[in-house]
PDB file of C-alpha atoms in Angstrom:
ATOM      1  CA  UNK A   1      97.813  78.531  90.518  1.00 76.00           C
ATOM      2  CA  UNK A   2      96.066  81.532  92.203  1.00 84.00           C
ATOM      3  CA  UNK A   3      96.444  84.407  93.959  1.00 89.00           C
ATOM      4  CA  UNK A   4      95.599  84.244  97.630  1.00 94.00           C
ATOM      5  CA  UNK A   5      95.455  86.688 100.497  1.00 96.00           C
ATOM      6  CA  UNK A   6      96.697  85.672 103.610  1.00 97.00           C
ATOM      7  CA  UNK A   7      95.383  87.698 106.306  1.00 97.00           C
ATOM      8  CA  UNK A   8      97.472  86.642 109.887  1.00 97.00           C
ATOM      9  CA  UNK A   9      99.314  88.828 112.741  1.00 95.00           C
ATOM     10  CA  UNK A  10     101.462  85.482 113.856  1.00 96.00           C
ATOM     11  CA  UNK A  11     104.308  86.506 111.212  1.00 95.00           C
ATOM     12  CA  UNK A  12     105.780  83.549 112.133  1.00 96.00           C
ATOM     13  CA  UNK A  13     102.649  81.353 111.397  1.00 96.00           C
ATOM     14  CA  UNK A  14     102.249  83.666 108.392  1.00 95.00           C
ATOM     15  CA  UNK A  15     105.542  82.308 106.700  1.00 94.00           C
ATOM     16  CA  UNK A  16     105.066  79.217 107.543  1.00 94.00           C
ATOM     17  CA  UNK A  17     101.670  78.784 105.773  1.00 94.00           C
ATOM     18  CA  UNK A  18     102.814  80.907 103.053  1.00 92.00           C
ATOM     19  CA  UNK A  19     105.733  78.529 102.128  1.00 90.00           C
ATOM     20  CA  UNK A  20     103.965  75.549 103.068  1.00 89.00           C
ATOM     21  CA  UNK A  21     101.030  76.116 100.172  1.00 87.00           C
ATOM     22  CA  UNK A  22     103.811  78.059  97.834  1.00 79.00           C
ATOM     23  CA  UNK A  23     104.537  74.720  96.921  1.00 75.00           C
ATOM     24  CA  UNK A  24     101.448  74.940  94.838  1.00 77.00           C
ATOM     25  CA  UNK A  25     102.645  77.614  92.781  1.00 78.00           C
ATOM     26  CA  UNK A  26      99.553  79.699  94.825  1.00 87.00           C
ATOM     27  CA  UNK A  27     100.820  83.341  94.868  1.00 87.00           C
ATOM     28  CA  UNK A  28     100.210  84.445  98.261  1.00 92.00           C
ATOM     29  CA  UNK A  29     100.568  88.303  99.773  1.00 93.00           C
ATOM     30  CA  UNK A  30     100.565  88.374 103.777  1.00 95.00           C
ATOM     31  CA  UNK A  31      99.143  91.412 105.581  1.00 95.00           C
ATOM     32  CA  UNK A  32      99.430  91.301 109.174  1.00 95.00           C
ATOM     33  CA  UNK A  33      96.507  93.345 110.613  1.00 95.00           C
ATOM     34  CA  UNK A  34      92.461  93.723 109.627  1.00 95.00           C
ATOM     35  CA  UNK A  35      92.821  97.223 108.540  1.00 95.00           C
ATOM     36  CA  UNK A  36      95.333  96.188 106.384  1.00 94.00           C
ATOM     37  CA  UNK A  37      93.742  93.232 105.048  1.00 95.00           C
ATOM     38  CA  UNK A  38      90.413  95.589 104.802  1.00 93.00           C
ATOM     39  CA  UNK A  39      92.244  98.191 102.550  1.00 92.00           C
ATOM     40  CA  UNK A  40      94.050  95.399  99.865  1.00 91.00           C
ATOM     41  CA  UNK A  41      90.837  93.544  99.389  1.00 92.00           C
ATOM     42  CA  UNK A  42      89.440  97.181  98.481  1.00 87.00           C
ATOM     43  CA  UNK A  43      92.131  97.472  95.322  1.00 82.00           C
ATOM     44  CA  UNK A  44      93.433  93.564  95.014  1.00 84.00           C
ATOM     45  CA  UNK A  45      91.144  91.054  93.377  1.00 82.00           C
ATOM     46  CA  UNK A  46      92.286  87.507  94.904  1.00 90.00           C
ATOM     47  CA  UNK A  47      91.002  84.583  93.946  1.00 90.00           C
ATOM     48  CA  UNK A  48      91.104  82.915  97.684  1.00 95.00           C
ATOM     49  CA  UNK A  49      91.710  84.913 101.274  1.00 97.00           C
ATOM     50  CA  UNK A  50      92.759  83.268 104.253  1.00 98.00           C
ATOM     51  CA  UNK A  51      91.563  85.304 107.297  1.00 98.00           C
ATOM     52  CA  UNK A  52      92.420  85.032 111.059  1.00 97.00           C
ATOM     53  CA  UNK A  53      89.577  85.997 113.401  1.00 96.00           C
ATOM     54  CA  UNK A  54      91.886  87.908 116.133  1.00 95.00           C
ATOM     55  CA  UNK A  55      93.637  90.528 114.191  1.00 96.00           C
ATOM     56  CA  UNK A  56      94.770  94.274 115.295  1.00 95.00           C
ATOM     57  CA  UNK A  57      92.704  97.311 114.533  1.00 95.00           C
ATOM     58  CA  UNK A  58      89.855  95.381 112.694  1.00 96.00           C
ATOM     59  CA  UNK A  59      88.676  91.416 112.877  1.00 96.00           C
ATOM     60  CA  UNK A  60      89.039  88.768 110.661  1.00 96.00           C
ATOM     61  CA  UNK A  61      85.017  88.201 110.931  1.00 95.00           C
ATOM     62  CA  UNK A  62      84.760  92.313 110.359  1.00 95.00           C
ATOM     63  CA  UNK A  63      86.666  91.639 107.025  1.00 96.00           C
ATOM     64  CA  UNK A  64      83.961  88.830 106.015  1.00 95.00           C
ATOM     65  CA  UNK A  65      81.375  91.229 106.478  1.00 94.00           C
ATOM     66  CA  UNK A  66      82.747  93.339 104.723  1.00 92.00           C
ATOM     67  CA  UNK A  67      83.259  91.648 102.026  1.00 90.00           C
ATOM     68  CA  UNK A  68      80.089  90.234 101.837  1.00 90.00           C
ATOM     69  CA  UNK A  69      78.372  93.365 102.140  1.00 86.00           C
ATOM     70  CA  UNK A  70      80.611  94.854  99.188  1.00 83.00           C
ATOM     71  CA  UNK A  71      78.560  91.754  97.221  1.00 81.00           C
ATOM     72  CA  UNK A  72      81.785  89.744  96.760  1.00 83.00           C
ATOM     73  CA  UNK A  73      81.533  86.067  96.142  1.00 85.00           C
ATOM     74  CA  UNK A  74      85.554  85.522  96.991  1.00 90.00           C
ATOM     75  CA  UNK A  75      86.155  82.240  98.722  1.00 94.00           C
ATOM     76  CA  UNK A  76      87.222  82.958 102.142  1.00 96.00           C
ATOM     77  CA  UNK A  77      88.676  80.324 104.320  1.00 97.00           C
ATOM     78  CA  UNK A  78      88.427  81.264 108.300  1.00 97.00           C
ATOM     79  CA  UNK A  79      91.979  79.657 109.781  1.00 97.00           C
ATOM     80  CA  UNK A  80      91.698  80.730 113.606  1.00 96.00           C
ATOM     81  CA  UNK A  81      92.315  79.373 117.104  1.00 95.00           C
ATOM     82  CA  UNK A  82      88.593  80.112 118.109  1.00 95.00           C
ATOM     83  CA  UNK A  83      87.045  76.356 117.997  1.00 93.00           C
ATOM     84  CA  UNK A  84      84.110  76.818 119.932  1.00 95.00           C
ATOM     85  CA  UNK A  85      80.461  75.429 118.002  1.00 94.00           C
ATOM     86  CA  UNK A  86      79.115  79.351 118.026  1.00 95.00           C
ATOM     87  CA  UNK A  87      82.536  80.328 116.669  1.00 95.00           C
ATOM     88  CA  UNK A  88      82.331  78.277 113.481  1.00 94.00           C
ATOM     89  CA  UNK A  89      78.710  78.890 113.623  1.00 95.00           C
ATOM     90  CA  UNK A  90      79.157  83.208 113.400  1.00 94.00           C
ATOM     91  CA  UNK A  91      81.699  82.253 110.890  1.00 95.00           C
ATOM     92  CA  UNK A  92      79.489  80.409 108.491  1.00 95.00           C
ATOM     93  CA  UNK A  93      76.691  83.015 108.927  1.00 92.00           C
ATOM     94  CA  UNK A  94      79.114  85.640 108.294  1.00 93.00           C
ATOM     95  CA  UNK A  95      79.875  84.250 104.306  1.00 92.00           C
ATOM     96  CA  UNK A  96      82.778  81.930 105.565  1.00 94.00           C
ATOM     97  CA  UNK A  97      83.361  78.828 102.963  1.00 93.00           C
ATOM     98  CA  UNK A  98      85.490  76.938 105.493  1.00 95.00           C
ATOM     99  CA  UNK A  99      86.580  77.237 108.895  1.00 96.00           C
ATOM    100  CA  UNK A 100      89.745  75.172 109.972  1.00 96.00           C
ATOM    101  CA  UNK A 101      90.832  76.005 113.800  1.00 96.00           C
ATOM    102  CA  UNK A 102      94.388  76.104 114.643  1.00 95.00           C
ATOM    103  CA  UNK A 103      96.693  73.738 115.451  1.00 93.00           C
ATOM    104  CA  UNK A 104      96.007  72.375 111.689  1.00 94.00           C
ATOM    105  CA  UNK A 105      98.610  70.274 109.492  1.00 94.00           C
ATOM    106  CA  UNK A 106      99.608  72.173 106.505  1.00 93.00           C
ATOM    107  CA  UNK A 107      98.400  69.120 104.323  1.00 92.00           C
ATOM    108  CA  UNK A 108      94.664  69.346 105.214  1.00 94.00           C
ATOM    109  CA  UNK A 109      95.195  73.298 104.766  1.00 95.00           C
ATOM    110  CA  UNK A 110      96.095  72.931 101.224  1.00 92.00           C
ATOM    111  CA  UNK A 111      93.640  70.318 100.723  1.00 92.00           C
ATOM    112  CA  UNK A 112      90.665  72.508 101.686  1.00 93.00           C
ATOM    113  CA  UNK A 113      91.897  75.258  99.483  1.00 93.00           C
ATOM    114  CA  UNK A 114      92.118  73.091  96.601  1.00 89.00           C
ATOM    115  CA  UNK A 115      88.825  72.280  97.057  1.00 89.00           C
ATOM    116  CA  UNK A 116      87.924  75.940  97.898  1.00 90.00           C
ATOM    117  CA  UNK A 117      89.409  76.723  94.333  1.00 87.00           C
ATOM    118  CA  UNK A 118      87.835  74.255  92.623  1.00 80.00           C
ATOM    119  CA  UNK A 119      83.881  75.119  93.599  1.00 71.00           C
ATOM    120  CA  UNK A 120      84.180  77.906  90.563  1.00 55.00           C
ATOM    121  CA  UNK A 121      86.245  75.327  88.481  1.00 47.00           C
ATOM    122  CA  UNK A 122      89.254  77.624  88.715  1.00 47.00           C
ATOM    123  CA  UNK A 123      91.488  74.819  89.278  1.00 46.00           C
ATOM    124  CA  UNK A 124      89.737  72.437  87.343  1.00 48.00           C
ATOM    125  CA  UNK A 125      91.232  71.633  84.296  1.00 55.00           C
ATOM    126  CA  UNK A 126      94.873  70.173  84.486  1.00 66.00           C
ATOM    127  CA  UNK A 127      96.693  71.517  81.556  1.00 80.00           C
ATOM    128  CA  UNK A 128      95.716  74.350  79.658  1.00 84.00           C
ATOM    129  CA  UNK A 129      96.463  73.658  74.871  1.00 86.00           C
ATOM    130  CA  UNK A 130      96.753  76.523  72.727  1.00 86.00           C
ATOM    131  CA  UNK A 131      98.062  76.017  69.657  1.00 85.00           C
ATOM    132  CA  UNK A 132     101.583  74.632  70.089  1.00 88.00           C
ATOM    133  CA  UNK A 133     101.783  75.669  73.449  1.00 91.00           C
ATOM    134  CA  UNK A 134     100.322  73.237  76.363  1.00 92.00           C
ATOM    135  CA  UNK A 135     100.781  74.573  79.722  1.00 91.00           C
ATOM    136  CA  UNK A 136     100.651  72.222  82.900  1.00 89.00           C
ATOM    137  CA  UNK A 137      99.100  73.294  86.109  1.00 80.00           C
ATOM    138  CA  UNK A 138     100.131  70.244  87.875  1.00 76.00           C
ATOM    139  CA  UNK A 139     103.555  70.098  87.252  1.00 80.00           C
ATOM    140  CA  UNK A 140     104.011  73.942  86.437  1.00 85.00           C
ATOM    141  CA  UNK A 141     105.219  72.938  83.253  1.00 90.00           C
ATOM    142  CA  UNK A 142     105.159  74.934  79.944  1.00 94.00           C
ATOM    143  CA  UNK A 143     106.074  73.227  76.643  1.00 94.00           C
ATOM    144  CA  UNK A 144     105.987  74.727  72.798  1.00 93.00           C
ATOM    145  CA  UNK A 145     106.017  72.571  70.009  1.00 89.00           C
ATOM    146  CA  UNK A 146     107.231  69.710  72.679  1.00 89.00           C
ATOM    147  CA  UNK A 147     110.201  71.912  73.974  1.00 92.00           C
ATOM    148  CA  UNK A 148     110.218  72.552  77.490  1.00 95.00           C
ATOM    149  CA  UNK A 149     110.294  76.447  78.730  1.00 95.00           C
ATOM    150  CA  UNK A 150     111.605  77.660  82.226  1.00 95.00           C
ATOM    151  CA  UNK A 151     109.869  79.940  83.363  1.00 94.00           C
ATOM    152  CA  UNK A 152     110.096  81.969  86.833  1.00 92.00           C
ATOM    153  CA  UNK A 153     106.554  81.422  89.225  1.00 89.00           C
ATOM    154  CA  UNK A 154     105.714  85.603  88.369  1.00 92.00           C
ATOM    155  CA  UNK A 155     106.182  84.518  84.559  1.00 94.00           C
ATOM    156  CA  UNK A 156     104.234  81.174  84.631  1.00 93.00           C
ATOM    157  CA  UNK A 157     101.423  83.652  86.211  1.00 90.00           C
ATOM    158  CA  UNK A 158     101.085  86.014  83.657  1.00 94.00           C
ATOM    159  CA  UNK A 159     101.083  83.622  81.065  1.00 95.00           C
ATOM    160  CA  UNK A 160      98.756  81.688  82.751  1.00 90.00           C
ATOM    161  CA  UNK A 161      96.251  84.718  82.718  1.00 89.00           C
ATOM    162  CA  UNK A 162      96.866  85.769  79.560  1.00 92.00           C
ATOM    163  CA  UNK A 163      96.188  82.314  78.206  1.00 90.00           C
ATOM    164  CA  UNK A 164      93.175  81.679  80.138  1.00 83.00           C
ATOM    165  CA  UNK A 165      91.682  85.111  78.756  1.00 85.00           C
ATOM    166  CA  UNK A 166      93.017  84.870  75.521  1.00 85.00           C
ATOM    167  CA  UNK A 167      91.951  87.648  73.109  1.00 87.00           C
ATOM    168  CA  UNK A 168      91.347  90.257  75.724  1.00 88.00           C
ATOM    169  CA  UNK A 169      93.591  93.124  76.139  1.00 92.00           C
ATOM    170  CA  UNK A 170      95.126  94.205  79.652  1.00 92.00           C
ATOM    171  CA  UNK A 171      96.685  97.003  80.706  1.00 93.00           C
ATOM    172  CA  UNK A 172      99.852  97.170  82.803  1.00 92.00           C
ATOM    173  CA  UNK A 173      97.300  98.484  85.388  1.00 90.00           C
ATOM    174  CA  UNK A 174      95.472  95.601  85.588  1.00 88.00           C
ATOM    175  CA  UNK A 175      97.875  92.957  85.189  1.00 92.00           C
ATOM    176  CA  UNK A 176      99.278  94.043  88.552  1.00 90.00           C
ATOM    177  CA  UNK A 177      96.129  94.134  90.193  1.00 83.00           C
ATOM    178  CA  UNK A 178      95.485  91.195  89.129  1.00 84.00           C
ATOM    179  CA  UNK A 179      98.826  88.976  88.737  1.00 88.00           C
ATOM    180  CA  UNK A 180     101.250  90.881  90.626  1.00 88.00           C
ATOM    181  CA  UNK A 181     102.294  90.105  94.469  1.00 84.00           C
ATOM    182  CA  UNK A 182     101.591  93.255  96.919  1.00 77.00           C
ATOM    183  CA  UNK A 183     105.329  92.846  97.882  1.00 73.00           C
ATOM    184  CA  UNK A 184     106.785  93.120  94.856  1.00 77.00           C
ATOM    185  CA  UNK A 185     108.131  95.728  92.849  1.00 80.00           C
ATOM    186  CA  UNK A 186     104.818  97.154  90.905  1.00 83.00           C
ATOM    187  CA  UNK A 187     105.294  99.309  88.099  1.00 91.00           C
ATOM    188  CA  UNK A 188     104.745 100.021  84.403  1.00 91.00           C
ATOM    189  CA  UNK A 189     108.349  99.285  83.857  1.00 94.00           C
ATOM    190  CA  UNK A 190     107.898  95.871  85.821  1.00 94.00           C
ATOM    191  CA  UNK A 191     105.444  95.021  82.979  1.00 95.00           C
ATOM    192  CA  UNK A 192     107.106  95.553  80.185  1.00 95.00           C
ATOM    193  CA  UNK A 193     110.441  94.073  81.777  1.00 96.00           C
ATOM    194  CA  UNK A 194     108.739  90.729  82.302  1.00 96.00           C
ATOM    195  CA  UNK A 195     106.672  91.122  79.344  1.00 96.00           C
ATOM    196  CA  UNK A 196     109.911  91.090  77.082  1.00 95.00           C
ATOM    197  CA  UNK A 197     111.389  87.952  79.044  1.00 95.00           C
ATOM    198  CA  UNK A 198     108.081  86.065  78.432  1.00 96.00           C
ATOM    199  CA  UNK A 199     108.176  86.691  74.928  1.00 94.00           C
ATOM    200  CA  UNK A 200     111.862  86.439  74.557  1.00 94.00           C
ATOM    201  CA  UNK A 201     111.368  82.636  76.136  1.00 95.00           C
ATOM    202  CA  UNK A 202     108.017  81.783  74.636  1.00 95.00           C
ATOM    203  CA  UNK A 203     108.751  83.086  70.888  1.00 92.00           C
ATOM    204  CA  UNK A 204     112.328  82.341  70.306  1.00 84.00           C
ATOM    205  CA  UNK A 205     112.595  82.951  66.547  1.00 78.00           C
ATOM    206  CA  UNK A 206     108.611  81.437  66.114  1.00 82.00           C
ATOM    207  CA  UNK A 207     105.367  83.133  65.942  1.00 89.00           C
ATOM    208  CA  UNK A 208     104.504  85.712  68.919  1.00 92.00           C
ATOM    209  CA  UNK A 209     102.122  84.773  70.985  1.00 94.00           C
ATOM    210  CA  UNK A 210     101.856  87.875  73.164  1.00 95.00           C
ATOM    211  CA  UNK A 211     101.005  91.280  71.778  1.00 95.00           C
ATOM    212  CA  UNK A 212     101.524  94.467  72.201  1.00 93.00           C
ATOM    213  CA  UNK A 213      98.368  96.619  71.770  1.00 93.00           C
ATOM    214  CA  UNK A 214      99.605 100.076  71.091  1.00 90.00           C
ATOM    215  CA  UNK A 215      98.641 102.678  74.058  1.00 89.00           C
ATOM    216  CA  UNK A 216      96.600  99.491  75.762  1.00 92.00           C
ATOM    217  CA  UNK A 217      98.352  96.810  76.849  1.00 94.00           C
ATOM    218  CA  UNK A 218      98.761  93.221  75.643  1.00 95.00           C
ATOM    219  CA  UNK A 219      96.881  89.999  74.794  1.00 94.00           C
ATOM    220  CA  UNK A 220      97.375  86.318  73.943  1.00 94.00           C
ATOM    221  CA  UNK A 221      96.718  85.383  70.691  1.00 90.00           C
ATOM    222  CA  UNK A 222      97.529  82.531  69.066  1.00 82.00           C
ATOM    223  CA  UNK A 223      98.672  82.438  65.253  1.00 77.00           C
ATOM    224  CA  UNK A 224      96.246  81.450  62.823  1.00 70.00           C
ATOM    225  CA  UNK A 225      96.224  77.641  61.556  1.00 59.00           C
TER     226      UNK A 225
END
């Protein structure tokens, strides 16, 4: 699972790609112009954006540079009707990490950002064992002590980042930064509502597994052996 950015004025298009790689349990915000795109990637960490070249008020290719210039390393995967040699070419020299030219078949677009993902291992490991608790990535599976947990996609994302930086404490700030869709309700209280239901599900009458760090926000820990 990640977080992507999907940066694309065809709304259409835009909800088509968005369900179409949703299927990976990828958390995916749309923005349908540059300047929007511009001002998100200035307050959103994303682990993958998805950039048109053709956009209103600023260019997909402006964003790159941007970007790059800003000294982030964020894969960025060029998906644009411009197919041209010196298109892909000014892509690439911009700090693109793949350029796919539209039409495309959802398939190989979902198969290039799997392997986008993967270049910083991010996707690497299938299943992720703490403790009693095993969570698969594959199947978007969590288990405790063999049971089997439901959990909703927002839920199996925070967990998932709390596990994977287990031991560090995050605020409600940063967890929706970091975890949260743009368009979704973001608050404190959002936090702590989920929060509760995570616990509620993961815990049920065992050890906790997510605390509560007075007056700075919460961490995974698992109990003691």
């Amino acid at each position: 699972m990640a977080k992507i950015l999907l940066v694309e004025d065809d709304k259409n298009l835009a909800m088509l790609v968005k369900d179409g790689i949703s299927f990976e349990n990828h958390i995916v915000d749309i923005v349908h112009d540059g300047q929007e795109g511009m001002d998100v990637l200035r307050s959103v960490n994303y682990e993958l954006v998805i950039l048109d070249w053709d956009l209103p008020k600023v260019s997909g290719l402006e964003i790159l540079q941007n970007l790059r210039a800003r000294g982030s390393h964020t894969p960025v995967l060029m998906l644009t009707g411009k197919n041209q040699i010196i298109d892909k070419e000014r892509g690439f020299q911009s700090g693109a990490d793949d350029y796919l030219t539209k039409p495309f078949h959802i398939k190989e677009l979902s198969a290039r950002i799997t392997a986008l993902l993967r270049r910083p291992s991010l996707l690497a490991a299938s299943d992720i064992t703490v403790g009693d608790l095993k969570i698969d990535l594959t199947l978007h599976r969590v288990t405790r002590n063999g049971n089997e947990i439901q959990l909703a996609r927002l839920e199996f994302a925070v967990l998932e980042f709390l596990v994977r930086n287990k031991g560090q404490v995050f605020s409600n700030d940063v967890l929706l930064e970091r975890v949260w869709p743009v368009d979704s309700e973001r608050s404190p209280e959002s936090v702590r509502t989920l929060i509760k239901k995570l616990r509620n599900k993961l815990d049920n009458g065992g050890p906790t597994l997510i605390h509560n760090v007075h007056g700075v926000g919460y961490k995974f820990e698992a109990p003691k052996e």
